[in-house]
Short mmCIF file of C-alpha atoms in Angstrom, two decimals:
data_model
loop_
_atom_site.label_atom_id
_atom_site.label_comp_id
_atom_site.label_asym_id
_atom_site.label_seq_id
_atom_site.Cartn_x
_atom_site.Cartn_y
_atom_site.Cartn_z
CA UNK A 1 0.00 0.00 0.00
CA UNK A 2 1.20 3.50 -0.72
CA UNK A 3 1.44 5.23 2.62
CA UNK A 4 2.96 8.68 2.10
CA UNK A 5 1.73 10.18 -1.11
CA UNK A 6 -1.10 12.50 -0.11
CA UNK A 7 -0.33 16.24 -0.07
CA UNK A 8 -2.08 17.26 3.12
CA UNK A 9 -5.20 17.94 5.12
CA UNK A 10 -8.23 19.03 3.11
CA UNK A 11 -9.63 22.54 3.46
CA UNK A 12 -13.20 23.13 4.59
CA UNK A 13 -15.91 22.38 2.03
CA UNK A 14 -17.34 25.34 0.19
CA UNK A 15 -20.20 25.78 -2.25
CA UNK A 16 -18.87 25.93 -5.79
CA UNK A 17 -19.28 29.34 -7.46
CA UNK A 18 -22.35 29.77 -9.62
CA UNK A 19 -20.20 30.13 -12.75
CA UNK A 20 -16.58 29.32 -13.54
CA UNK A 21 -15.60 30.90 -16.83
CA UNK A 22 -14.20 28.39 -19.30
CA UNK A 23 -14.19 25.47 -16.87
CA UNK A 24 -16.97 22.84 -16.85
CA UNK A 25 -18.33 22.26 -13.38
CA UNK A 26 -18.91 18.56 -14.04
CA UNK A 27 -16.70 16.07 -15.88
CA UNK A 28 -18.45 12.74 -16.51
CA UNK A 29 -15.99 9.97 -17.41
CA UNK A 30 -17.12 6.93 -19.36
CA UNK A 31 -14.45 4.18 -19.24
CA UNK A 32 -14.75 1.86 -22.24
CA UNK A 33 -13.05 -1.21 -23.64
CA UNK A 34 -14.20 -2.50 -27.04
CA UNK A 35 -17.58 -0.74 -26.88
CA UNK A 36 -17.93 0.23 -30.55
CA UNK A 37 -21.64 -0.64 -30.59
CA UNK A 38 -22.80 0.97 -27.33
CA UNK A 39 -20.54 4.01 -27.16
CA UNK A 40 -22.30 6.36 -29.58
CA UNK A 41 -25.89 5.85 -28.34
CA UNK A 42 -24.66 6.12 -24.75
CA UNK A 43 -22.83 9.41 -25.28
CA UNK A 44 -25.62 10.93 -27.35
CA UNK A 45 -28.20 10.05 -24.74
CA UNK A 46 -26.07 11.36 -21.87
CA UNK A 47 -25.23 14.54 -23.78
CA UNK A 48 -28.86 15.25 -24.55
CA UNK A 49 -29.86 14.65 -20.93
CA UNK A 50 -27.19 17.00 -19.55
CA UNK A 51 -28.00 19.70 -22.12
CA UNK A 52 -31.63 19.55 -21.13
CA UNK A 53 -31.41 19.21 -17.33
CA UNK A 54 -27.99 20.17 -15.97
CA UNK A 55 -27.75 23.88 -14.99
CA UNK A 56 -23.93 24.11 -15.21
CA UNK A 57 -21.33 23.68 -17.91
CA UNK A 58 -20.27 20.05 -18.29
CA UNK A 59 -17.86 17.77 -20.09
CA UNK A 60 -18.17 14.13 -21.13
CA UNK A 61 -14.81 12.34 -21.30
CA UNK A 62 -14.49 9.00 -23.07
CA UNK A 63 -11.65 7.05 -21.43
CA UNK A 64 -10.60 4.35 -23.90
CA UNK A 65 -8.89 1.46 -22.10
CA UNK A 66 -6.68 0.16 -24.93
CA UNK A 67 -9.61 -0.94 -27.12
CA UNK A 68 -8.73 -3.14 -30.08
CA UNK A 69 -11.89 -2.56 -32.14
CA UNK A 70 -13.17 0.68 -33.67
CA UNK A 71 -13.98 2.29 -30.32
CA UNK A 72 -11.23 4.95 -30.72
CA UNK A 73 -12.67 5.99 -34.09
CA UNK A 74 -16.17 6.28 -32.64
CA UNK A 75 -14.81 8.35 -29.76
CA UNK A 76 -12.93 10.67 -32.14
CA UNK A 77 -16.04 11.16 -34.27
CA UNK A 78 -18.16 12.03 -31.22
CA UNK A 79 -15.50 14.46 -30.08
CA UNK A 80 -15.50 16.19 -33.44
CA UNK A 81 -19.30 16.46 -33.52
CA UNK A 82 -20.00 17.56 -29.93
CA UNK A 83 -18.15 20.40 -28.22
CA UNK A 84 -18.72 18.97 -24.75
CA UNK A 85 -17.25 15.56 -25.58
CA UNK A 86 -13.54 14.75 -25.22
CA UNK A 87 -11.71 11.49 -25.76
CA UNK A 88 -8.75 10.07 -23.90
CA UNK A 89 -6.70 7.05 -24.90
CA UNK A 90 -4.78 4.75 -22.53
CA UNK A 91 -2.59 1.91 -23.71
CA UNK A 92 -3.27 -0.22 -20.62
CA UNK A 93 -6.49 -1.80 -19.42
CA UNK A 94 -8.11 -1.30 -16.05
CA UNK A 95 -11.14 0.76 -15.14
CA UNK A 96 -9.49 2.10 -12.00
CA UNK A 97 -6.45 3.17 -13.99
CA UNK A 98 -8.66 5.03 -16.47
CA UNK A 99 -10.58 6.86 -13.75
CA UNK A 100 -7.49 7.83 -11.79
CA UNK A 101 -5.72 9.07 -14.92
CA UNK A 102 -8.56 11.21 -16.26
CA UNK A 103 -9.69 12.48 -12.87
CA UNK A 104 -6.12 13.47 -11.98
CA UNK A 105 -5.81 15.50 -15.20
CA UNK A 106 -9.27 17.09 -15.18
CA UNK A 107 -9.81 20.71 -14.17
CA UNK A 108 -13.51 20.31 -13.30
CA UNK A 109 -14.38 20.73 -9.62
CA UNK A 110 -16.80 17.77 -9.69
CA UNK A 111 -15.76 14.46 -11.23
CA UNK A 112 -18.13 11.60 -11.97
CA UNK A 113 -18.23 8.37 -13.89
CA UNK A 114 -20.82 5.95 -15.19
CA UNK A 115 -20.79 2.71 -17.11
CA UNK A 116 -21.25 2.81 -20.85
CA UNK A 117 -24.39 0.67 -20.74
CA UNK A 118 -26.24 3.44 -18.81
CA UNK A 119 -27.94 0.87 -16.61
CA UNK A 120 -28.64 3.62 -14.08
CA UNK A 121 -31.51 6.02 -14.75
CA UNK A 122 -29.96 9.37 -15.67
CA UNK A 123 -32.51 11.24 -13.56
CA UNK A 124 -30.30 10.34 -10.59
CA UNK A 125 -27.31 12.25 -12.00
CA UNK A 126 -28.26 15.71 -10.71
CA UNK A 127 -29.12 14.40 -7.20
CA UNK A 128 -25.78 12.59 -7.28
CA UNK A 129 -23.61 15.65 -7.90
CA UNK A 130 -25.73 18.32 -6.16
CA UNK A 131 -24.33 17.60 -2.64
CA UNK A 132 -20.81 17.90 -4.05
CA UNK A 133 -21.55 21.21 -5.76
CA UNK A 134 -23.15 22.59 -2.60
CA UNK A 135 -20.18 21.56 -0.48
CA UNK A 136 -22.27 19.25 1.71
CA UNK A 137 -20.50 16.00 0.79
CA UNK A 138 -17.14 14.76 -0.46
CA UNK A 139 -18.21 11.73 -2.50
CA UNK A 140 -21.54 10.47 -3.83
CA UNK A 141 -22.59 7.02 -4.96
CA UNK A 142 -25.63 5.49 -6.55
CA UNK A 143 -27.11 2.65 -4.52
CA UNK A 144 -29.07 -0.25 -5.95
CA UNK A 145 -29.54 -1.71 -2.45
CA UNK A 146 -31.38 1.22 -0.88
CA UNK A 147 -34.97 0.49 0.06
CA UNK A 148 -36.41 2.95 -2.43
CA UNK A 149 -34.24 1.76 -5.32
CA UNK A 150 -35.87 -0.12 -8.17
CA UNK A 151 -33.64 -2.78 -9.69
CA UNK A 152 -34.15 -5.26 -12.50
CA UNK A 153 -31.52 -8.00 -12.61
CA UNK A 154 -31.13 -11.75 -12.34
CA UNK A 155 -30.92 -13.66 -9.03
CA UNK A 156 -27.25 -14.58 -9.63
CA UNK A 157 -26.05 -10.98 -9.83
CA UNK A 158 -28.37 -9.98 -7.00
CA UNK A 159 -26.87 -12.64 -4.74
CA UNK A 160 -23.27 -11.76 -5.66
CA UNK A 161 -23.83 -8.04 -5.08
CA UNK A 162 -25.45 -8.49 -1.68
CA UNK A 163 -22.91 -11.10 -0.58
CA UNK A 164 -20.04 -8.81 -1.55
CA UNK A 165 -21.45 -5.90 0.42
CA UNK A 166 -21.97 -8.16 3.44
CA UNK A 167 -18.30 -9.15 3.19
CA UNK A 168 -17.31 -5.49 3.15
CA UNK A 169 -19.45 -4.76 6.20
CA UNK A 170 -18.09 -7.74 8.11
CA UNK A 171 -14.41 -7.40 7.21
CA UNK A 172 -13.80 -3.68 6.60
CA UNK A 173 -16.71 -2.26 8.66
CA UNK A 174 -18.02 -0.48 5.55
CA UNK A 175 -21.25 1.43 6.10
CA UNK A 176 -22.07 2.45 2.52
CA UNK A 177 -24.66 0.20 0.97
CA UNK A 178 -23.43 -0.43 -2.59
CA UNK A 179 -19.76 -0.47 -3.55
CA UNK A 180 -20.06 -1.72 -7.12
CA UNK A 181 -22.71 0.46 -8.73
CA UNK A 182 -21.09 2.16 -11.74
CA UNK A 183 -22.46 5.57 -10.83
CA UNK A 184 -20.23 7.68 -8.58
CA UNK A 185 -18.91 11.23 -8.16
CA UNK A 186 -16.17 12.95 -6.16
CA UNK A 187 -15.01 16.51 -5.59
CA UNK A 188 -11.72 17.24 -7.34
CA UNK A 189 -10.05 18.63 -4.21
CA UNK A 190 -10.84 15.34 -2.48
CA UNK A 191 -9.68 13.27 -5.46
CA UNK A 192 -6.30 15.00 -5.51
CA UNK A 193 -5.59 13.82 -1.98
CA UNK A 194 -7.46 10.51 -1.93
CA UNK A 195 -6.54 8.93 -5.27
CA UNK A 196 -2.79 8.63 -4.56
CA UNK A 197 -3.70 6.34 -1.66
CA UNK A 198 -5.80 4.01 -3.85
CA UNK A 199 -3.66 1.19 -5.20
CA UNK A 200 -6.03 -0.92 -7.29
CA UNK A 201 -6.28 -0.24 -11.02
CA UNK A 202 -9.18 -2.57 -11.84
CA UNK A 203 -12.69 -3.14 -10.58
CA UNK A 204 -11.79 -2.99 -6.88
CA UNK A 205 -10.81 0.66 -7.36
CA UNK A 206 -14.29 1.88 -6.35
CA UNK A 207 -14.40 -0.17 -3.17
CA UNK A 208 -10.92 0.82 -2.05
CA UNK A 209 -11.64 4.49 -2.67
CA UNK A 210 -14.88 4.37 -0.67
CA UNK A 211 -13.41 2.40 2.24
CA UNK A 212 -10.47 4.79 2.63
CA UNK A 213 -12.75 7.81 2.33
CA UNK A 214 -15.15 6.47 4.94
CA UNK A 215 -12.35 5.52 7.36
CA UNK A 216 -10.91 9.02 6.98
CA UNK A 217 -14.24 10.56 8.01
CA UNK A 218 -15.16 11.98 4.60
CA UNK A 219 -18.87 12.39 3.91
CA UNK A 220 -20.36 9.93 1.39
CA UNK A 221 -23.79 10.76 -0.01
CA UNK A 222 -25.96 7.89 -1.28
CA UNK A 223 -28.61 8.24 -3.95
CA UNK A 224 -31.23 5.49 -4.51
CA UNK A 225 -31.25 4.64 -8.21
CA UNK A 226 -33.40 2.83 -10.72
CA UNK A 227 -31.17 0.25 -12.39
CA UNK A 228 -31.70 -2.27 -15.17
CA UNK A 229 -29.11 -5.00 -15.66
CA UNK A 230 -27.29 -5.17 -18.99
CA UNK A 231 -27.53 -8.80 -20.19
CA UNK A 232 -24.59 -8.27 -22.56
CA UNK A 233 -22.14 -7.18 -19.82
CA UNK A 234 -18.60 -8.47 -20.43
CA UNK A 235 -17.54 -8.47 -16.76
CA UNK A 236 -15.89 -11.77 -15.75
CA UNK A 237 -17.73 -12.46 -12.51
CA UNK A 238 -15.44 -15.17 -11.07
CA UNK A 239 -12.20 -13.31 -11.80
CA UNK A 240 -13.64 -10.03 -10.57
CA UNK A 241 -14.84 -11.65 -7.34
CA UNK A 242 -11.40 -13.24 -6.77
CA UNK A 243 -9.59 -9.96 -7.36
CA UNK A 244 -12.04 -8.13 -5.09
CA UNK A 245 -11.43 -10.58 -2.24
CA UNK A 246 -7.69 -10.11 -2.64
CA UNK A 247 -8.25 -6.37 -2.48
CA UNK A 248 -10.36 -6.71 0.69
CA UNK A 249 -7.54 -8.65 2.34
CA UNK A 250 -4.89 -6.11 1.26
CA UNK A 251 -6.86 -3.06 2.41
CA UNK A 252 -7.93 -4.76 5.64
CA UNK A 253 -4.32 -5.60 6.47
CA UNK A 254 -3.20 -2.02 5.77
CA UNK A 255 -5.98 -0.57 7.94
CA UNK A 256 -5.23 -3.00 10.77
CA UNK A 257 -1.54 -2.09 10.76
CA UNK A 258 -2.28 1.65 10.63
CA UNK A 259 0.04 2.13 7.66
CA UNK A 260 -2.32 4.42 5.75
CA UNK A 261 -2.08 8.16 6.59
CA UNK A 262 -5.83 8.68 6.64
CA UNK A 263 -5.46 11.60 9.06
CA UNK A 264 -4.26 13.63 6.07
CA UNK A 265 -7.77 13.44 4.62
CA UNK A 266 -9.51 15.07 7.56
CA UNK A 267 -11.45 18.28 7.14
CA UNK A 268 -11.74 21.06 9.73
CA UNK A 269 -14.88 21.06 11.82
CA UNK A 270 -17.70 23.05 10.29
CA UNK A 271 -17.89 25.28 7.23
CA UNK A 272 -19.50 28.29 8.87
CA UNK A 273 -16.92 31.11 9.25
CA UNK A 274 -17.56 31.06 12.99
CA UNK A 275 -16.34 27.45 13.08
CA UNK A 276 -13.04 28.07 11.31
CA UNK A 277 -11.30 28.79 14.61
CA UNK A 278 -12.04 25.25 15.76
CA UNK A 279 -8.96 23.30 14.79
CA UNK A 280 -10.59 19.89 14.94
CA UNK A 281 -13.52 18.07 16.47
CA UNK A 282 -12.32 17.37 20.03
CA UNK A 283 -11.99 13.72 20.90
CA UNK A 284 -14.84 12.67 23.15
CA UNK A 285 -13.95 11.85 26.72
CA UNK A 286 -16.83 9.40 26.94
CA UNK A 287 -15.65 7.44 23.90
CA UNK A 288 -12.10 7.31 25.21
CA UNK A 289 -13.31 6.14 28.61
CA UNK A 290 -15.28 3.30 27.06
CA UNK A 291 -12.32 2.23 24.94
CA UNK A 292 -9.92 2.49 27.86
CA UNK A 293 -12.22 0.44 30.11
CA UNK A 294 -12.55 -2.31 27.50
CA UNK A 295 -8.80 -2.44 26.96
CA UNK A 296 -8.21 -2.22 30.71
CA UNK A 297 -10.59 -5.10 31.44
CA UNK A 298 -8.89 -7.34 28.90
CA UNK A 299 -5.47 -6.27 30.14
CA UNK A 300 -6.42 -7.09 33.72
CA UNK A 301 -7.50 -10.60 32.73
CA UNK A 302 -4.29 -11.00 30.78
CA UNK A 303 -2.29 -9.73 33.78
CA UNK A 304 -3.99 -12.10 36.21
CA UNK A 305 -3.37 -15.09 33.94
CA UNK A 306 0.28 -14.11 33.62
CA UNK A 307 0.61 -13.58 37.37
CA UNK A 308 -0.89 -16.97 38.11
CA UNK A 309 1.50 -18.60 35.66
CA UNK A 310 4.60 -16.77 36.91
CA UNK A 311 3.57 -17.39 40.56
CA UNK A 312 4.06 -21.13 40.08
CA UNK A 313 7.78 -20.72 39.46
CA UNK A 314 8.60 -17.51 41.36
CA UNK A 315 7.72 -15.36 44.34
CA UNK A 316 4.80 -12.97 44.40
CA UNK A 317 6.88 -9.82 43.82
CA UNK A 318 8.73 -11.27 40.82
CA UNK A 319 5.55 -12.72 39.34
CA UNK A 320 3.79 -9.38 39.77
CA UNK A 321 6.63 -7.41 38.13
CA UNK A 322 6.88 -9.75 35.12
CA UNK A 323 3.12 -9.96 34.59
CA UNK A 324 2.70 -6.21 34.90
CA UNK A 325 5.56 -5.52 32.48
CA UNK A 326 4.22 -7.78 29.72
CA UNK A 327 0.62 -6.64 30.16
CA UNK A 328 1.69 -2.97 30.28
CA UNK A 329 3.38 -3.20 26.86
CA UNK A 330 0.27 -4.84 25.38
CA UNK A 331 -1.97 -2.31 27.15
CA UNK A 332 -0.05 0.70 25.80
CA UNK A 333 -0.14 -0.68 22.24
CA UNK A 334 -3.88 -1.41 22.45
CA UNK A 335 -4.76 2.00 23.94
CA UNK A 336 -2.56 3.75 21.41
CA UNK A 337 -4.50 2.27 18.50
CA UNK A 338 -8.01 1.69 19.84
CA UNK A 339 -8.60 4.32 22.54
CA UNK A 340 -6.63 7.32 21.30
CA UNK A 341 -6.67 6.54 17.56
CA UNK A 342 -2.92 6.82 16.92
CA UNK A 343 -2.06 5.05 13.66
CA UNK A 344 1.24 4.17 12.07
CA UNK A 345 4.61 3.51 13.66
CA UNK A 346 5.59 7.13 14.23
CA UNK A 347 6.25 7.77 17.91
CA UNK A 348 5.56 4.15 18.90
CA UNK A 349 8.86 3.75 20.77
CA UNK A 350 8.37 7.03 22.63
CA UNK A 351 4.82 6.02 23.57
CA UNK A 352 6.04 2.67 24.88
CA UNK A 353 8.78 4.40 26.89
CA UNK A 354 6.23 6.75 28.44
CA UNK A 355 3.97 3.77 29.01
CA UNK A 356 6.75 2.07 30.97
CA UNK A 357 6.92 5.12 33.23
CA UNK A 358 3.20 4.71 33.85
CA UNK A 359 3.91 1.00 34.38
CA UNK A 360 6.41 1.95 37.09
CA UNK A 361 3.73 3.86 38.95
CA UNK A 362 1.38 0.89 38.68
CA UNK A 363 4.15 -1.42 39.84
CA UNK A 364 4.71 0.77 42.88
CA UNK A 365 1.01 0.66 43.78
CA UNK A 366 0.61 -3.10 43.33
CA UNK A 367 3.95 -4.00 44.89
CA UNK A 368 3.19 -1.76 47.84
CA UNK A 369 -0.17 -3.45 48.24
CA UNK A 370 1.46 -6.89 48.21
CA UNK A 371 4.09 -5.74 50.69
CA UNK A 372 1.37 -4.47 53.01
CA UNK A 373 -0.49 -7.76 52.69
CA UNK A 374 2.63 -9.81 53.45
CA UNK A 375 3.32 -7.60 56.45
CA UNK A 376 -0.20 -8.20 57.75
CA UNK A 377 -0.10 -11.99 57.32
CA UNK A 378 2.81 -14.34 56.75
CA UNK A 379 1.04 -16.75 54.37
CA UNK A 380 -1.88 -15.06 52.58
CA UNK A 381 -4.22 -17.14 50.46
CA UNK A 382 -3.90 -16.92 46.68
CA UNK A 383 -7.47 -15.57 46.42
CA UNK A 384 -6.59 -12.84 48.92
CA UNK A 385 -3.54 -11.85 46.86
CA UNK A 386 -5.70 -11.61 43.74
CA UNK A 387 -8.31 -9.48 45.52
CA UNK A 388 -5.63 -7.06 46.77
CA UNK A 389 -4.08 -6.87 43.30
CA UNK A 390 -7.47 -6.16 41.70
CA UNK A 391 -8.10 -3.26 44.09
CA UNK A 392 -4.60 -1.89 43.51
CA UNK A 393 -5.00 -2.21 39.75
CA UNK A 394 -8.27 -0.28 39.84
CA UNK A 395 -6.49 2.63 41.47
CA UNK A 396 -3.59 2.31 39.02
CA UNK A 397 -6.05 2.21 36.11
CA UNK A 398 -7.57 5.59 36.96
CA UNK A 399 -4.15 7.15 37.23
CA UNK A 400 -3.03 5.41 34.01
CA UNK A 401 -5.93 6.87 32.04
CA UNK A 402 -5.22 10.38 33.26
CA UNK A 403 -1.53 10.07 32.39
CA UNK A 404 -2.28 8.53 28.99
CA UNK A 405 -4.72 11.29 28.09
CA UNK A 406 -2.67 14.21 29.36
CA UNK A 407 0.92 13.05 28.75
CA UNK A 408 1.38 9.97 26.56
CA UNK A 409 -1.33 10.65 23.94
CA UNK A 410 -2.24 14.35 24.27
CA UNK A 411 -4.59 15.93 21.74
CA UNK A 412 -2.03 18.30 20.21
CA UNK A 413 -3.24 21.21 18.13
CA UNK A 414 0.09 22.62 17.03
CA UNK A 415 0.15 22.90 13.27
CA UNK A 416 2.38 24.40 10.61
CA UNK A 417 1.18 25.89 7.37
CA UNK A 418 -0.52 23.32 5.16
CA UNK A 419 0.58 22.36 1.67
CA UNK A 420 -2.02 20.95 -0.68
CA UNK A 421 -2.11 20.28 -4.38
CA UNK A 422 -3.70 22.81 -6.67
CA UNK A 423 -4.53 22.63 -10.34
CA UNK A 424 -4.64 25.33 -12.94
CA UNK A 425 -7.52 25.04 -15.42
CA UNK A 426 -5.25 26.03 -18.27
CA UNK A 427 -2.66 23.37 -17.54
CA UNK A 428 -2.79 19.84 -16.18
CA UNK A 429 0.38 20.33 -14.15
CA UNK A 430 0.08 20.60 -10.38
CA UNK A 431 1.62 23.22 -8.13
CA UNK A 432 1.54 23.84 -4.39
CA UNK A 433 0.09 26.67 -2.41
CA UNK A 434 0.21 27.66 1.24
CA UNK A 435 -3.08 27.53 3.08
CA UNK A 436 -3.86 29.62 6.16
CA UNK A 437 -3.15 27.95 9.45
CA UNK A 438 -6.79 27.90 10.44
CA UNK A 439 -7.39 24.92 8.17
CA UNK A 440 -6.55 22.51 10.95
CA UNK A 441 -3.60 20.38 12.06
CA UNK A 442 -1.39 18.28 9.85
CA UNK A 443 0.55 15.24 11.02
CA UNK A 444 4.28 15.85 11.07
CA UNK A 445 5.17 13.84 8.01
CA UNK A 446 7.15 14.67 4.90
CA UNK A 447 5.48 13.03 1.89
CA UNK A 448 7.75 11.16 -0.49
CA UNK A 449 6.48 11.72 -4.00
CA UNK A 450 7.34 9.92 -7.19
CA UNK A 451 6.38 11.97 -10.21
CA UNK A 452 6.50 10.80 -13.78
CA UNK A 453 5.54 12.31 -17.07
CA UNK A 454 3.21 9.92 -18.84
CA UNK A 455 2.51 10.06 -22.54
CA UNK A 456 -1.09 9.42 -23.59
CA UNK A 457 -2.61 9.60 -27.01
CA UNK A 458 -5.48 12.00 -26.51
CA UNK A 459 -6.71 11.88 -30.10
CA UNK A 460 -5.39 12.63 -33.52
CA UNK A 461 -4.69 15.98 -35.20
CA UNK A 462 -7.46 17.78 -33.32
CA UNK A 463 -5.75 17.04 -30.01
CA UNK A 464 -2.40 18.32 -31.25
CA UNK A 465 -4.05 21.59 -32.17
CA UNK A 466 -5.69 21.81 -28.76
CA UNK A 467 -2.37 21.16 -27.07
CA UNK A 468 -0.84 24.09 -28.93
CA UNK A 469 -3.61 26.32 -27.59
CA UNK A 470 -3.09 25.10 -24.02
CA UNK A 471 -6.56 23.61 -23.65
CA UNK A 472 -7.54 20.63 -21.51
CA UNK A 473 -6.61 17.91 -24.01
CA UNK A 474 -2.87 18.24 -23.79
CA UNK A 475 -1.02 15.44 -25.56
CA UNK A 476 1.56 15.27 -22.78
CA UNK A 477 0.12 15.47 -19.30
CA UNK A 478 1.81 15.83 -15.94
CA UNK A 479 -0.18 13.49 -13.75
CA UNK A 480 -0.25 13.19 -9.97
CA UNK A 481 1.84 10.40 -8.88
CA UNK A 482 2.12 7.37 -11.16
CA UNK A 483 3.74 4.28 -9.77
CA UNK A 484 6.68 2.90 -11.75
CA UNK A 485 5.08 -0.55 -11.57
CA UNK A 486 1.62 0.68 -12.54
CA UNK A 487 0.78 -2.17 -14.82
CA UNK A 488 -1.93 -4.74 -14.33
CA UNK A 489 -1.23 -7.86 -16.29
CA UNK A 490 -3.94 -9.74 -14.41
CA UNK A 491 -6.67 -7.40 -15.56
CA UNK A 492 -8.36 -8.89 -18.59
CA UNK A 493 -11.28 -6.48 -18.55
#
């Protein structure tokens, strides 16, 4: 997983301006592979619908995934006939690769995509992008599994879709209802920061993007859709399901290890100007107490089991010290991740060192209690020892929580100026700009970027002329980071 590629914390959401001269507000991407029959009627229907119903300027981008039929010719003809249609050619397959490439190069503030078969009713398009335009949400998805959705498809696909979403809920704790519907949108400022963290280049791209966005606290808007299955779909169900399960395992492992810098995707609390002074939503004391109590209860059981085991071969003081040391290390690691939400390996050694200081205080309390017990009676019962240790540990637990919250894992608000990616409508190259400090804290990390210049055929002679004029369809595009190994030989779609 790529762990250090995102530029920085997102600014607060804002309503897009009513008009942006020369820049389409919406860019709808249609990824295609060998769709010479369906491409033209799809684009014409979508173009007519947007012309008639969409109140902003728009663009339709055909992302050709290395088609081997006449799809590129159809795309070029549509581009020549319709001003709002552009074509984009990639020499490698993979729907995720196509979306990431085109979205990264687009200058539109709202980016969307839909499948070429137009299975989703287009009346859901405006409700899909409206929350993104208004600044209410970060991403939006069409859902075929919402209660008010109307869906026509066979029992096999229905079962696979619902089973897959149950897997996501059980393994990755996903709360969105439909990961696979080919009808999604994202704000460009979010895409610039989120897409570099998404590794998949195929059909799992959607799921990975949504899981990371949800875990980072971004707002995902769901729109119930009317959807009719395309009986001629060329998706390989078995291979897609296998690749998706591999992706679930990979993302789940990365989330469990805390290797993804999701804190870089956080937004400041509130969009009202009065809320801009609030650096972040304060962590709830109640939630931390619950997490600390759960971890503390499990740690106490673990400690007592260790003490009983060590007591067989050593004295009470030695057994207590060893059991408390081992359980304290486990307790600090668990509280670091689960109670105080610290992810990644940064500062782990320092936290453990501070935790050992807290352990020393607990050791003093429990050892003192045992010493007092031994002074009171020469041969105390094992049950009496355990009772005294439980009481001493309760006192140590209260003190441990206060020290953890105030010293080991404080809620720091110190923040330097923030650097985020920006994009000029007249050029697909990215620059950086300094944001005011009231946009909220950034983790102290220095991103390691790998930039490459990728050559893409964006059309024929018409694209070369556009490149000379500096318009969107530049033949050579500077894209936000491209991995050197960004090939997908397993993707046959």
